[in-house]
Short mmCIF file of C-alpha atoms in Angstrom, two decimals:
data_model
loop_
_atom_site.label_atom_id
_atom_site.label_comp_id
_atom_site.label_asym_id
_atom_site.label_seq_id
_atom_site.Cartn_x
_atom_site.Cartn_y
_atom_site.Cartn_z
CA UNK A 212 25.75 -8.92 -44.88
CA UNK A 213 28.69 -8.44 -47.24
CA UNK A 214 28.60 -10.11 -50.65
CA UNK A 215 32.35 -10.20 -51.13
CA UNK A 216 34.13 -13.46 -51.88
CA UNK A 217 37.87 -12.96 -52.20
CA UNK A 218 39.38 -13.97 -55.52
CA UNK A 219 43.03 -14.91 -56.03
CA UNK A 220 44.53 -11.93 -57.85
CA UNK A 221 46.80 -14.00 -60.06
CA UNK A 222 43.96 -16.16 -61.33
CA UNK A 223 41.75 -13.16 -62.00
CA UNK A 224 44.56 -11.30 -63.78
CA UNK A 225 45.18 -14.28 -66.06
CA UNK A 226 41.46 -14.50 -66.84
CA UNK A 227 41.31 -10.81 -67.72
CA UNK A 228 44.44 -11.05 -69.85
CA UNK A 229 43.09 -13.98 -71.85
CA UNK A 230 39.77 -12.21 -72.26
CA UNK A 231 41.38 -9.00 -73.49
CA UNK A 232 43.46 -10.83 -76.08
CA UNK A 233 40.49 -12.81 -77.32
CA UNK A 234 38.29 -9.71 -77.56
CA UNK A 235 40.78 -7.70 -79.62
CA UNK A 236 41.90 -5.60 -76.64
CA UNK A 237 38.44 -4.28 -75.87
CA UNK A 238 38.39 -0.96 -73.99
CA UNK A 239 38.65 -1.25 -70.24
CA UNK A 240 35.44 -1.39 -68.22
CA UNK A 241 35.76 1.35 -65.63
CA UNK A 242 35.74 -0.04 -62.13
CA UNK A 243 35.53 3.52 -60.81
CA UNK A 244 32.31 4.07 -62.79
CA UNK A 245 30.77 0.88 -61.42
CA UNK A 246 31.59 1.80 -57.85
CA UNK A 247 30.82 5.51 -57.84
CA UNK A 248 27.60 5.35 -59.87
CA UNK A 249 26.25 2.44 -57.80
CA UNK A 250 27.14 4.13 -54.52
CA UNK A 251 25.57 7.42 -55.60
CA UNK A 252 22.35 5.98 -57.04
CA UNK A 253 21.78 3.80 -53.98
CA UNK A 254 22.53 6.48 -51.40
CA UNK A 255 19.77 7.65 -49.06
CA UNK A 256 19.78 11.01 -50.87
CA UNK A 257 18.10 9.28 -53.82
CA UNK A 258 15.40 7.84 -51.53
CA UNK A 259 15.22 4.50 -53.35
CA UNK A 260 14.76 5.98 -56.86
CA UNK A 261 10.97 5.66 -57.04
CA UNK A 262 9.55 7.05 -60.29
CA UNK A 263 7.89 10.51 -60.16
CA UNK A 264 9.66 11.40 -56.89
CA UNK A 265 12.59 13.76 -56.20
CA UNK A 266 14.74 10.62 -56.36
CA UNK A 267 13.84 10.28 -60.04
CA UNK A 268 14.98 13.85 -60.75
CA UNK A 269 18.39 13.10 -59.27
CA UNK A 270 18.63 9.76 -61.03
CA UNK A 271 17.74 10.69 -64.59
CA UNK A 272 19.87 13.83 -64.40
CA UNK A 273 22.87 11.78 -63.31
CA UNK A 274 22.39 9.20 -66.07
CA UNK A 275 22.03 11.87 -68.77
CA UNK A 276 25.09 13.68 -67.45
CA UNK A 277 27.18 10.51 -67.47
CA UNK A 278 25.95 9.57 -70.97
CA UNK A 279 27.02 12.98 -72.21
CA UNK A 280 30.39 12.73 -70.49
CA UNK A 281 30.88 9.31 -72.07
CA UNK A 282 30.46 10.81 -75.53
CA UNK A 283 26.94 9.71 -76.42
CA UNK A 284 24.40 11.88 -78.19
CA UNK A 285 20.86 12.51 -76.89
CA UNK A 286 18.69 9.68 -78.13
CA UNK A 287 15.20 11.17 -78.46
CA UNK A 288 14.82 13.96 -80.99
CA UNK A 289 17.68 15.94 -79.54
CA UNK A 290 16.83 15.22 -75.91
CA UNK A 291 17.93 12.63 -73.38
CA UNK A 292 14.45 11.73 -72.12
CA UNK A 293 11.35 9.89 -73.27
CA UNK A 294 8.31 10.80 -71.20
CA UNK A 295 6.37 7.80 -69.89
CA UNK A 296 2.82 8.77 -68.78
CA UNK A 297 2.09 7.08 -65.46
CA UNK A 298 -0.62 7.17 -62.85
CA UNK A 299 0.13 6.60 -59.18
CA UNK A 300 -2.59 5.03 -57.05
CA UNK A 301 -2.07 4.88 -53.29
CA UNK A 302 -4.48 2.84 -51.20
CA UNK A 303 -5.23 4.21 -47.75
CA UNK A 304 -4.09 1.42 -45.41
CA UNK A 305 -6.25 2.77 -42.58
CA UNK A 306 -9.50 2.26 -44.50
CA UNK A 307 -8.48 -0.75 -46.62
CA UNK A 308 -10.67 -3.72 -45.72
CA UNK A 309 -10.89 -7.28 -46.96
CA UNK A 310 -12.73 -10.14 -45.31
CA UNK A 311 -14.60 -13.34 -46.06
CA UNK A 312 -17.90 -14.61 -44.71
CA UNK A 313 -18.89 -18.24 -44.16
CA UNK A 314 -22.34 -18.68 -42.72
CA UNK A 315 -22.73 -16.16 -39.91
CA UNK A 316 -18.97 -15.76 -39.32
CA UNK A 317 -16.94 -13.01 -40.96
CA UNK A 318 -13.14 -13.06 -40.85
CA UNK A 319 -11.41 -9.71 -41.41
CA UNK A 320 -7.86 -9.91 -42.75
CA UNK A 321 -5.05 -7.65 -41.61
CA UNK A 322 -3.83 -5.40 -44.43
CA UNK A 323 -0.14 -6.07 -45.00
CA UNK A 324 0.28 -8.96 -42.58
CA UNK A 325 -2.33 -11.34 -44.03
CA UNK A 326 -3.50 -9.76 -47.26
CA UNK A 327 -2.22 -7.16 -49.68
CA UNK A 328 -4.70 -5.84 -52.22
CA UNK A 329 -5.14 -2.89 -54.55
CA UNK A 330 -6.93 -1.75 -57.68
CA UNK A 331 -5.46 -0.70 -61.01
CA UNK A 332 -8.69 1.08 -61.85
CA UNK A 333 -8.09 4.82 -61.67
CA UNK A 334 -10.93 5.58 -59.28
CA UNK A 335 -11.08 7.29 -55.87
CA UNK A 336 -12.65 4.26 -54.21
CA UNK A 337 -13.68 0.73 -54.98
CA UNK A 338 -16.09 -1.64 -53.27
CA UNK A 339 -16.74 -5.31 -53.87
CA UNK A 340 -19.56 -6.66 -51.74
CA UNK A 341 -20.51 -10.25 -50.98
CA UNK A 342 -18.78 -11.70 -54.04
CA UNK A 343 -18.60 -15.48 -54.10
CA UNK A 344 -15.09 -16.92 -53.94
CA UNK A 345 -14.20 -19.46 -56.63
CA UNK A 346 -11.05 -21.59 -56.53
CA UNK A 347 -9.80 -21.56 -60.13
CA UNK A 348 -6.57 -23.52 -59.71
CA UNK A 349 -3.77 -21.75 -61.55
CA UNK A 350 -6.16 -19.38 -63.32
CA UNK A 351 -4.93 -20.42 -66.78
CA UNK A 352 -6.73 -20.35 -70.10
CA UNK A 353 -4.31 -21.83 -72.65
CA UNK A 354 -6.20 -23.31 -75.61
CA UNK A 355 -2.97 -24.20 -77.42
CA UNK A 356 -2.12 -26.48 -74.48
CA UNK A 357 -5.63 -27.83 -74.09
CA UNK A 358 -6.05 -26.19 -70.69
CA UNK A 359 -8.78 -23.91 -69.34
CA UNK A 360 -9.25 -23.48 -65.60
CA UNK A 361 -12.26 -21.26 -66.26
CA UNK A 362 -14.15 -23.68 -68.49
CA UNK A 363 -17.82 -23.86 -67.63
CA UNK A 364 -17.71 -21.18 -64.92
CA UNK A 365 -19.20 -17.69 -65.13
CA UNK A 366 -16.93 -15.39 -63.12
CA UNK A 367 -19.16 -12.33 -63.33
CA UNK A 368 -19.39 -10.82 -59.86
CA UNK A 369 -17.12 -13.49 -58.38
CA UNK A 370 -13.59 -13.42 -56.95
CA UNK A 371 -11.01 -15.85 -58.31
CA UNK A 372 -8.71 -17.56 -55.80
CA UNK A 373 -5.58 -18.51 -57.74
CA UNK A 374 -2.43 -20.55 -57.16
CA UNK A 375 0.94 -19.01 -57.95
CA UNK A 376 3.22 -20.35 -60.72
CA UNK A 377 1.88 -23.03 -63.10
CA UNK A 378 0.83 -26.70 -62.90
CA UNK A 379 4.24 -28.29 -63.59
CA UNK A 380 6.06 -26.58 -60.71
CA UNK A 381 5.38 -29.20 -58.07
CA UNK A 382 6.56 -32.04 -60.34
CA UNK A 383 10.09 -30.61 -60.50
CA UNK A 384 11.00 -32.18 -63.84
CA UNK A 385 12.22 -30.59 -67.05
CA UNK A 386 9.26 -31.66 -69.19
CA UNK A 387 5.53 -31.22 -68.98
CA UNK A 388 2.52 -29.56 -70.51
CA UNK A 389 3.77 -26.25 -69.08
CA UNK A 390 7.47 -26.78 -69.88
CA UNK A 391 8.34 -28.57 -66.66
CA UNK A 392 9.79 -26.54 -63.83
CA UNK A 393 10.61 -23.63 -66.14
CA UNK A 394 7.84 -21.11 -65.50
CA UNK A 395 5.78 -20.08 -68.50
CA UNK A 396 4.09 -16.70 -68.76
CA UNK A 397 0.95 -18.44 -67.52
CA UNK A 398 2.68 -18.71 -64.15
CA UNK A 399 3.30 -14.98 -63.75
CA UNK A 400 1.09 -12.94 -61.45
CA UNK A 401 0.63 -10.37 -64.23
CA UNK A 402 -0.96 -12.99 -66.47
CA UNK A 403 -3.26 -14.24 -63.72
CA UNK A 404 -4.74 -10.79 -63.12
CA UNK A 405 -5.04 -10.19 -66.88
CA UNK A 406 -6.91 -13.45 -67.42
CA UNK A 407 -9.22 -12.89 -64.46
CA UNK A 408 -10.16 -9.55 -66.03
CA UNK A 409 -10.85 -11.24 -69.37
CA UNK A 410 -13.15 -13.62 -67.52
CA UNK A 411 -15.12 -10.71 -66.04
CA UNK A 412 -14.17 -11.43 -62.42
CA UNK A 413 -14.85 -8.96 -59.63
CA UNK A 414 -11.54 -9.81 -58.00
CA UNK A 415 -8.41 -11.92 -58.33
CA UNK A 416 -6.53 -13.07 -55.25
CA UNK A 417 -3.32 -15.10 -55.54
CA UNK A 418 -2.32 -17.52 -52.80
CA UNK A 419 1.26 -16.79 -51.80
CA UNK A 420 3.68 -19.67 -51.42
CA UNK A 421 7.38 -18.87 -51.10
CA UNK A 422 8.88 -21.60 -53.29
CA UNK A 423 6.68 -21.24 -56.39
CA UNK A 424 6.53 -17.44 -56.01
CA UNK A 425 10.35 -17.32 -55.70
CA UNK A 426 10.17 -14.78 -52.87
CA UNK A 427 8.78 -14.49 -49.37
CA UNK A 428 5.74 -12.65 -48.08
CA UNK A 429 7.92 -9.68 -47.10
CA UNK A 430 8.49 -9.01 -50.81
CA UNK A 431 4.74 -8.99 -51.44
CA UNK A 432 4.22 -6.58 -48.56
CA UNK A 433 7.03 -4.21 -49.55
CA UNK A 434 6.30 -4.28 -53.28
CA UNK A 435 2.49 -3.95 -53.35
CA UNK A 436 1.77 -1.56 -50.50
CA UNK A 437 2.20 2.19 -50.73
CA UNK A 438 2.09 4.06 -54.05
CA UNK A 439 1.49 1.76 -57.02
CA UNK A 440 2.31 2.85 -60.56
CA UNK A 441 0.67 1.89 -63.82
CA UNK A 442 0.47 3.26 -67.32
CA UNK A 443 -2.02 6.08 -67.59
CA UNK A 444 -5.06 5.29 -69.74
CA UNK A 445 -7.93 7.25 -71.24
CA UNK A 446 -10.40 4.60 -70.06
CA UNK A 447 -9.00 4.68 -66.49
CA UNK A 448 -8.27 0.94 -66.77
CA UNK A 449 -11.89 0.08 -66.18
CA UNK A 450 -11.24 -3.19 -68.01
CA UNK A 451 -9.09 -4.34 -65.10
CA UNK A 452 -10.33 -6.50 -62.22
CA UNK A 453 -11.74 -4.20 -59.50
CA UNK A 454 -9.66 -5.88 -56.77
CA UNK A 455 -6.27 -7.56 -57.24
CA UNK A 456 -4.13 -8.95 -54.46
CA UNK A 457 -2.41 -11.69 -52.50
CA UNK A 458 -3.20 -13.62 -49.33
CA UNK A 459 -0.79 -15.65 -47.24
CA UNK A 460 -0.79 -19.41 -47.50
CA UNK A 461 -2.09 -19.71 -43.92
CA UNK A 462 -4.99 -17.37 -44.70
CA UNK A 463 -5.86 -19.38 -47.81
CA UNK A 464 -5.90 -22.62 -45.84
CA UNK A 465 -8.25 -21.08 -43.30
CA UNK A 466 -10.46 -19.53 -45.96
CA UNK A 467 -10.92 -22.81 -47.82
CA UNK A 468 -11.42 -24.71 -44.57
CA UNK A 469 -14.26 -22.30 -43.76
CA UNK A 470 -15.76 -23.37 -47.09
CA UNK A 471 -15.40 -27.04 -46.18
CA UNK A 472 -12.48 -27.53 -48.57
CA UNK A 473 -8.81 -28.47 -48.20
CA UNK A 474 -6.35 -26.22 -50.05
CA UNK A 475 -3.79 -29.01 -50.41
CA UNK A 476 -6.33 -31.40 -51.91
CA UNK A 477 -7.63 -28.79 -54.33
CA UNK A 478 -4.07 -27.80 -55.27
CA UNK A 479 -3.29 -31.41 -56.18
CA UNK A 480 -6.43 -31.56 -58.30
CA UNK A 481 -5.57 -28.26 -60.00
CA UNK A 482 -2.37 -29.80 -61.43
CA UNK A 483 -4.32 -32.40 -63.38
CA UNK A 484 -5.66 -31.85 -66.92
CA UNK A 485 -9.41 -31.40 -66.92
CA UNK A 486 -9.49 -29.60 -63.57
CA UNK A 487 -12.79 -27.79 -63.00
CA UNK A 488 -13.09 -24.59 -61.00
CA UNK A 489 -14.70 -25.00 -57.57
CA UNK A 490 -17.25 -22.41 -56.30
CA UNK A 491 -16.56 -22.19 -52.57
CA UNK A 492 -20.01 -21.13 -51.38
CA UNK A 493 -18.56 -18.36 -49.23
CA UNK A 494 -18.28 -14.66 -50.02
CA UNK A 495 -15.75 -11.89 -49.67
CA UNK A 496 -16.00 -8.11 -49.51
CA UNK A 497 -13.36 -5.46 -50.05
CA UNK A 498 -13.06 -1.70 -49.80
CA UNK A 499 -10.29 0.69 -50.89
CA UNK A 500 -9.92 4.46 -50.79
CA UNK A 501 -7.31 5.74 -53.23
CA UNK A 502 -5.23 8.83 -53.72
CA UNK A 503 -4.57 9.39 -57.43
CA UNK A 504 -1.71 11.32 -59.00
CA UNK A 505 -0.91 11.55 -62.70
CA UNK A 506 2.65 12.39 -63.66
CA UNK A 507 5.10 11.40 -66.36
CA UNK A 508 8.26 9.51 -65.54
CA UNK A 509 11.21 9.27 -67.92
CA UNK A 510 13.31 6.80 -69.80
CA UNK A 511 16.85 8.03 -70.49
CA UNK A 512 18.21 7.34 -73.99
CA UNK A 513 21.69 7.87 -75.38
CA UNK A 514 23.02 6.87 -78.80
CA UNK A 515 26.43 6.31 -80.35
CA UNK A 516 25.59 6.79 -84.05
CA UNK A 517 26.84 4.15 -86.46
CA UNK A 518 29.51 4.98 -89.02
CA UNK A 519 28.13 2.90 -91.91
CA UNK A 520 24.51 1.91 -91.14
CA UNK A 521 23.27 4.40 -88.54
CA UNK A 522 19.63 3.40 -89.11
CA UNK A 523 20.27 -0.11 -87.76
CA UNK A 524 20.47 -0.42 -84.01
CA UNK A 525 21.91 -2.58 -81.24
CA UNK A 526 20.42 -1.85 -77.83
CA UNK A 527 21.53 -2.17 -74.21
CA UNK A 528 18.90 -1.85 -71.46
CA UNK A 529 18.82 -1.55 -67.68
CA UNK A 530 16.20 -0.15 -65.33
CA UNK A 531 17.12 2.77 -63.10
CA UNK A 532 14.13 2.65 -60.71
CA UNK A 533 13.56 0.91 -57.41
CA UNK A 534 10.85 0.91 -54.73
CA UNK A 535 11.56 4.21 -53.00
CA UNK A 536 10.29 4.23 -49.44
CA UNK A 537 9.02 0.84 -48.33
CA UNK A 538 8.12 -1.23 -45.29
CA UNK A 539 10.59 -0.29 -42.51
CA UNK A 540 12.96 -2.90 -41.16
CA UNK A 541 13.54 -3.53 -37.47
CA UNK A 542 15.82 -0.46 -37.26
CA UNK A 543 13.19 1.82 -38.78
CA UNK A 544 15.00 2.13 -42.12
CA UNK A 545 12.27 2.64 -44.73
CA UNK A 546 14.40 3.35 -47.82
CA UNK A 547 14.69 0.48 -50.28
CA UNK A 548 17.98 1.67 -51.78
CA UNK A 549 18.16 -0.93 -54.55
CA UNK A 550 21.94 -1.08 -54.71
CA UNK A 551 22.24 -4.43 -56.44
CA UNK A 552 18.76 -4.10 -57.96
CA UNK A 553 19.41 -2.14 -60.09
CA UNK A 554 21.94 0.57 -59.35
CA UNK A 555 24.61 -1.93 -60.41
CA UNK A 556 22.93 -2.57 -63.77
CA UNK A 557 22.55 1.16 -64.40
CA UNK A 558 26.23 1.66 -63.56
CA UNK A 559 27.04 -1.17 -65.98
CA UNK A 560 25.02 0.56 -68.70
CA UNK A 561 27.04 3.74 -68.22
CA UNK A 562 30.32 1.81 -68.12
CA UNK A 563 29.44 0.10 -71.42
CA UNK A 564 28.58 3.46 -72.97
CA UNK A 565 32.01 4.74 -71.93
CA UNK A 566 33.76 1.67 -73.34
CA UNK A 567 31.97 1.78 -76.69
CA UNK A 568 32.46 5.52 -77.06
CA UNK A 569 36.16 5.13 -76.29
CA UNK A 570 36.42 2.51 -79.04
CA UNK A 571 34.75 4.85 -81.53
CA UNK A 572 31.61 4.36 -83.61
CA UNK A 573 30.65 0.89 -84.75
CA UNK A 574 29.08 0.36 -88.17
CA UNK A 575 25.60 0.26 -86.64
CA UNK A 576 24.26 2.62 -83.99
CA UNK A 577 24.44 1.59 -80.35
CA UNK A 578 21.53 2.54 -78.10
CA UNK A 579 21.77 2.82 -74.31
CA UNK A 580 18.32 2.78 -72.74
CA UNK A 581 17.80 3.30 -69.00
CA UNK A 582 14.12 2.61 -68.34
CA UNK A 583 11.75 3.59 -65.58
CA UNK A 584 9.14 1.67 -63.58
CA UNK A 585 10.48 -1.86 -64.08
CA UNK A 586 9.51 -2.63 -60.51
CA UNK A 587 5.92 -1.64 -61.28
CA UNK A 588 5.52 -4.17 -64.09
CA UNK A 589 8.13 -3.28 -66.76
CA UNK A 590 6.23 -0.07 -67.55
CA UNK A 591 9.11 1.99 -68.94
CA UNK A 592 10.31 -0.68 -71.31
CA UNK A 593 6.72 -1.55 -72.28
CA UNK A 594 6.10 2.09 -73.17
CA UNK A 595 9.30 2.22 -75.21
CA UNK A 596 8.35 -1.01 -77.00
CA UNK A 597 4.94 0.44 -77.88
CA UNK A 598 6.42 3.84 -78.78
CA UNK A 599 9.93 3.05 -80.00
CA UNK A 600 12.29 5.91 -80.69
CA UNK A 601 14.23 3.50 -82.88
CA UNK A 602 11.98 1.11 -84.85
CA UNK A 603 11.78 -2.45 -83.58
CA UNK A 604 12.13 -3.75 -87.13
CA UNK A 605 15.47 -1.93 -87.42
CA UNK A 606 16.71 -3.00 -83.99
CA UNK A 607 19.10 -5.90 -84.54
CA UNK A 608 19.04 -7.19 -80.97
CA UNK A 609 20.33 -6.34 -77.56
CA UNK A 610 21.44 -7.16 -74.05
CA UNK A 611 19.57 -6.47 -70.79
CA UNK A 612 21.20 -6.01 -67.38
CA UNK A 613 19.30 -6.40 -64.12
CA UNK A 614 21.82 -6.68 -61.30
CA UNK A 615 25.54 -7.31 -61.74
CA UNK A 616 27.78 -9.87 -60.08
CA UNK A 617 29.33 -8.49 -56.90
CA UNK A 618 30.41 -11.83 -55.35
CA UNK A 619 33.43 -12.66 -57.54
CA UNK A 620 34.02 -14.22 -60.96
CA UNK A 621 32.28 -17.42 -61.97
CA UNK A 622 33.33 -20.25 -64.24
CA UNK A 623 29.94 -20.29 -65.91
CA UNK A 624 27.47 -17.93 -67.55
CA UNK A 625 23.74 -18.62 -67.36
CA UNK A 626 21.09 -17.61 -69.86
CA UNK A 627 17.65 -16.67 -68.61
CA UNK A 628 15.30 -18.18 -71.17
CA UNK A 629 17.97 -20.52 -72.53
CA UNK A 630 17.35 -21.85 -76.03
CA UNK A 631 15.09 -19.04 -77.21
CA UNK A 632 17.29 -16.98 -79.54
CA UNK A 633 20.22 -17.03 -81.94
CA UNK A 634 21.98 -14.45 -79.77
CA UNK A 635 23.24 -17.34 -77.66
CA UNK A 636 25.78 -18.14 -80.40
CA UNK A 637 27.31 -14.70 -79.85
CA UNK A 638 27.42 -15.33 -76.12
CA UNK A 639 29.04 -18.73 -76.69
CA UNK A 640 31.89 -17.09 -78.60
CA UNK A 641 32.40 -14.34 -76.05
CA UNK A 642 32.27 -16.74 -73.10
CA UNK A 643 34.72 -19.13 -74.77
CA UNK A 644 37.20 -16.25 -75.05
CA UNK A 645 37.07 -16.01 -71.25
CA UNK A 646 37.30 -19.76 -70.73
CA UNK A 647 33.76 -19.91 -69.34
CA UNK A 648 30.89 -22.24 -70.15
CA UNK A 649 27.31 -21.21 -71.01
CA UNK A 650 24.42 -22.97 -69.29
CA UNK A 651 20.68 -22.63 -68.73
CA UNK A 652 19.61 -20.72 -65.63
CA UNK A 653 19.55 -23.00 -62.56
CA UNK A 654 16.10 -21.91 -61.34
CA UNK A 655 13.79 -21.41 -64.33
CA UNK A 656 10.83 -21.92 -62.01
CA UNK A 657 11.37 -18.37 -60.71
CA UNK A 658 10.10 -16.97 -63.99
CA UNK A 659 12.98 -14.51 -64.32
CA UNK A 660 12.53 -14.30 -68.09
CA UNK A 661 9.23 -12.48 -67.56
CA UNK A 662 10.49 -10.22 -64.78
CA UNK A 663 12.90 -7.87 -66.53
CA UNK A 664 12.89 -5.38 -69.36
CA UNK A 665 14.15 -7.61 -72.16
CA UNK A 666 10.68 -9.19 -72.08
CA UNK A 667 8.98 -5.98 -73.26
CA UNK A 668 11.21 -5.81 -76.34
CA UNK A 669 10.93 -9.54 -76.93
CA UNK A 670 7.14 -9.21 -77.14
CA UNK A 671 7.51 -6.92 -80.16
CA UNK A 672 10.01 -9.31 -81.73
CA UNK A 673 13.39 -7.80 -80.87
CA UNK A 674 15.87 -10.59 -79.98
CA UNK A 675 17.16 -9.82 -76.48
CA UNK A 676 19.74 -11.62 -74.37
CA UNK A 677 19.47 -11.75 -70.60
CA UNK A 678 22.56 -13.52 -69.31
CA UNK A 679 24.37 -13.42 -66.00
CA UNK A 680 27.20 -14.88 -63.99
CA UNK A 681 26.50 -18.41 -62.91
CA UNK A 682 26.77 -19.72 -59.38
CA UNK A 683 29.97 -21.75 -59.94
CA UNK A 684 32.39 -19.26 -58.44
CA UNK A 685 36.13 -19.42 -59.05
CA UNK A 686 36.55 -19.18 -55.30
CA UNK A 687 34.11 -21.37 -53.40
CA UNK A 688 32.42 -23.15 -56.28
CA UNK A 689 28.71 -23.66 -56.79
CA UNK A 690 27.99 -24.10 -53.08
CA UNK A 691 29.27 -20.62 -52.23
CA UNK A 692 27.56 -19.03 -55.21
CA UNK A 693 24.22 -20.64 -54.47
CA UNK A 694 24.42 -19.65 -50.81
CA UNK A 695 25.07 -16.01 -51.73
CA UNK A 696 22.17 -15.92 -54.19
CA UNK A 697 19.76 -17.55 -51.76
CA UNK A 698 20.81 -15.22 -48.97
CA UNK A 699 20.21 -12.18 -51.15
CA UNK A 700 16.73 -13.35 -52.17
CA UNK A 701 15.73 -14.28 -48.63
CA UNK A 702 17.19 -11.31 -46.75
CA UNK A 703 17.84 -8.40 -49.09
CA UNK A 704 15.72 -8.56 -52.25
CA UNK A 705 13.28 -5.61 -52.23
CA UNK A 706 14.35 -4.78 -48.69
CA UNK A 707 16.08 -1.78 -47.07
CA UNK A 708 19.21 -3.90 -46.61
CA UNK A 709 19.97 -3.92 -50.36
CA UNK A 710 22.62 -1.26 -49.81
CA UNK A 711 26.00 -0.47 -51.34
CA UNK A 712 28.97 -2.22 -49.72
CA UNK A 713 32.45 -0.83 -50.42
CA UNK A 714 33.84 -4.34 -49.93
CA UNK A 715 31.95 -5.82 -52.87
CA UNK A 716 34.07 -7.80 -55.32
CA UNK A 717 33.45 -6.30 -58.77
CA UNK A 718 35.75 -8.60 -60.71
CA UNK A 719 32.90 -10.85 -61.84
CA UNK A 720 30.89 -7.84 -63.01
CA UNK A 721 33.85 -6.63 -65.07
CA UNK A 722 34.09 -10.03 -66.76
CA UNK A 723 30.36 -10.09 -67.51
CA UNK A 724 30.43 -6.56 -68.90
CA UNK A 725 33.27 -7.71 -71.15
CA UNK A 726 30.87 -10.32 -72.55
CA UNK A 727 28.14 -7.76 -73.10
CA UNK A 728 30.61 -5.42 -74.79
CA UNK A 729 31.86 -8.14 -77.13
CA UNK A 730 28.34 -9.25 -78.09
CA UNK A 731 27.16 -5.72 -78.76
CA UNK A 732 30.26 -4.83 -80.76
CA UNK A 733 30.08 -7.97 -82.88
CA UNK A 734 26.44 -7.29 -83.69
CA UNK A 735 27.10 -3.63 -84.40
CA UNK A 736 30.02 -4.32 -86.74
CA UNK A 737 28.28 -7.11 -88.65
CA UNK A 738 25.46 -7.38 -91.15
CA UNK A 739 23.77 -10.15 -89.15
CA UNK A 740 20.10 -10.14 -88.27
CA UNK A 741 19.77 -12.78 -85.54
CA UNK A 742 16.30 -14.12 -84.85
CA UNK A 743 14.40 -15.99 -82.20
CA UNK A 744 14.62 -19.74 -82.59
CA UNK A 745 11.79 -21.34 -84.60
CA UNK A 746 9.91 -22.61 -81.52
CA UNK A 747 10.23 -19.37 -79.52
CA UNK A 748 6.98 -17.55 -78.85
CA UNK A 749 8.43 -14.27 -80.21
CA UNK A 750 9.53 -15.64 -83.60
CA UNK A 751 6.30 -14.69 -85.39
CA UNK A 752 6.50 -11.07 -84.23
CA UNK A 753 10.09 -10.81 -85.42
CA UNK A 754 9.38 -12.38 -88.78
CA UNK A 755 6.46 -10.02 -89.31
CA UNK A 756 8.41 -6.89 -88.40
CA UNK A 757 11.36 -7.82 -90.60
CA UNK A 758 9.02 -8.62 -93.49
CA UNK A 759 7.49 -5.16 -93.16
CA UNK A 760 11.01 -3.71 -93.24
CA UNK A 761 11.61 -5.46 -96.57
CA UNK A 762 13.83 -8.25 -95.29
CA UNK A 763 13.20 -11.46 -97.16
#
């Protein structure tokens, strides 16, 4: 499948000309950099850029080399790299076993096809035997919203069966106790496993459903089988749930039917305030044998020092990693090349470094951070946020890139997490200079705000913007844009077919990178300290960090 939508050259040239005038003749974004870096990073030689593999060595070396060629300085105490201590746990699929027992009947589930499960505990094997299954609805404990799916239930030695997303999803509106169709962090799979661990559960199994998950079962299978990375820990993550995983929707229906329950009926009940967890009266057992490997991965950091206030920072982020080798497709191709996700974003990071360096130093320092292990749970950015090379309190704000537009320019720009920060005013100005409108993301139910690296920095208070081309394409309109996005998610996301295409239309990416350049430059040449909006969940962290820095 090619993602190219032809754009009338005259229209695009006029758009670029207007943009250049409005942005004070900003340096050109190198189309050659976007193409060559994306093609190289997503080639089979890089084997899908999995952290701690030979593909990482090639990747981080290329990024550091291009940063240096662009004119950046090494960003971490004279070096280009920040070590990120990781542990790789690989479950043996031949001995992995998960099944449930109702009465005298035991149903064994097929690993990969019907169930995917793992442990984040750093142990050579794990066994859970005859643990009662408990349907806990959405697995949410949110006292500030008056909601606790675990109220009155002791989960010790039990396995939680959990619905994906959060209670407002099925309603489809824009308002509700859980912010309407816009997913909250309570809807993310990461939260559900974290909360199950806090409840003392022996296991946490999420019921997959394509619409509320925002991806099909193939993504679960390709993403959570094979080597799994996590942050290394002195306690071997023994505070985590022993067994985490997913089951298909069909399996969940059968499992609850074996318990004399109806998944659809219980799901309806779970959306209502006051829902009470339902012990199912059936048990499940699981076994895993693990291969364990400890090895550091690396973030790559370059800096363009500021001319007037070098100890104040504006940051650009993109993740360089992808899945490496994954579930083969029908042709036997087992390399998830990650061309769009996120070789394009990494190429954009390098192109922005080139543009800013060509323009010369801004008043504040500009940081270019290529992070590892985003696909494993934002690990590289989380490590940087916890161990910042440049203090969070002195980081003004930034822009994150996770996949660029390769389907042609759009009339609109969408903000993931719209309404959260004052950085949107900077985007409004930059978009207006291109004659484009700024809008909320069209599918907030996908939870994209919690799925990329800006979230790690947001959690420590740094205002971060995650904006992208909208679906309203100059050529083809919203219908064509939506079709291209949906096709990518259904057929290519986290699949071997996410490969570089020389026919991609980069004109939309160039426009978007012009926005990111303008925002970063305005921040870096100003004395502004934008904040999260008063009702944003990250406002308190930002206020606290700035207070510690002496900002009144």
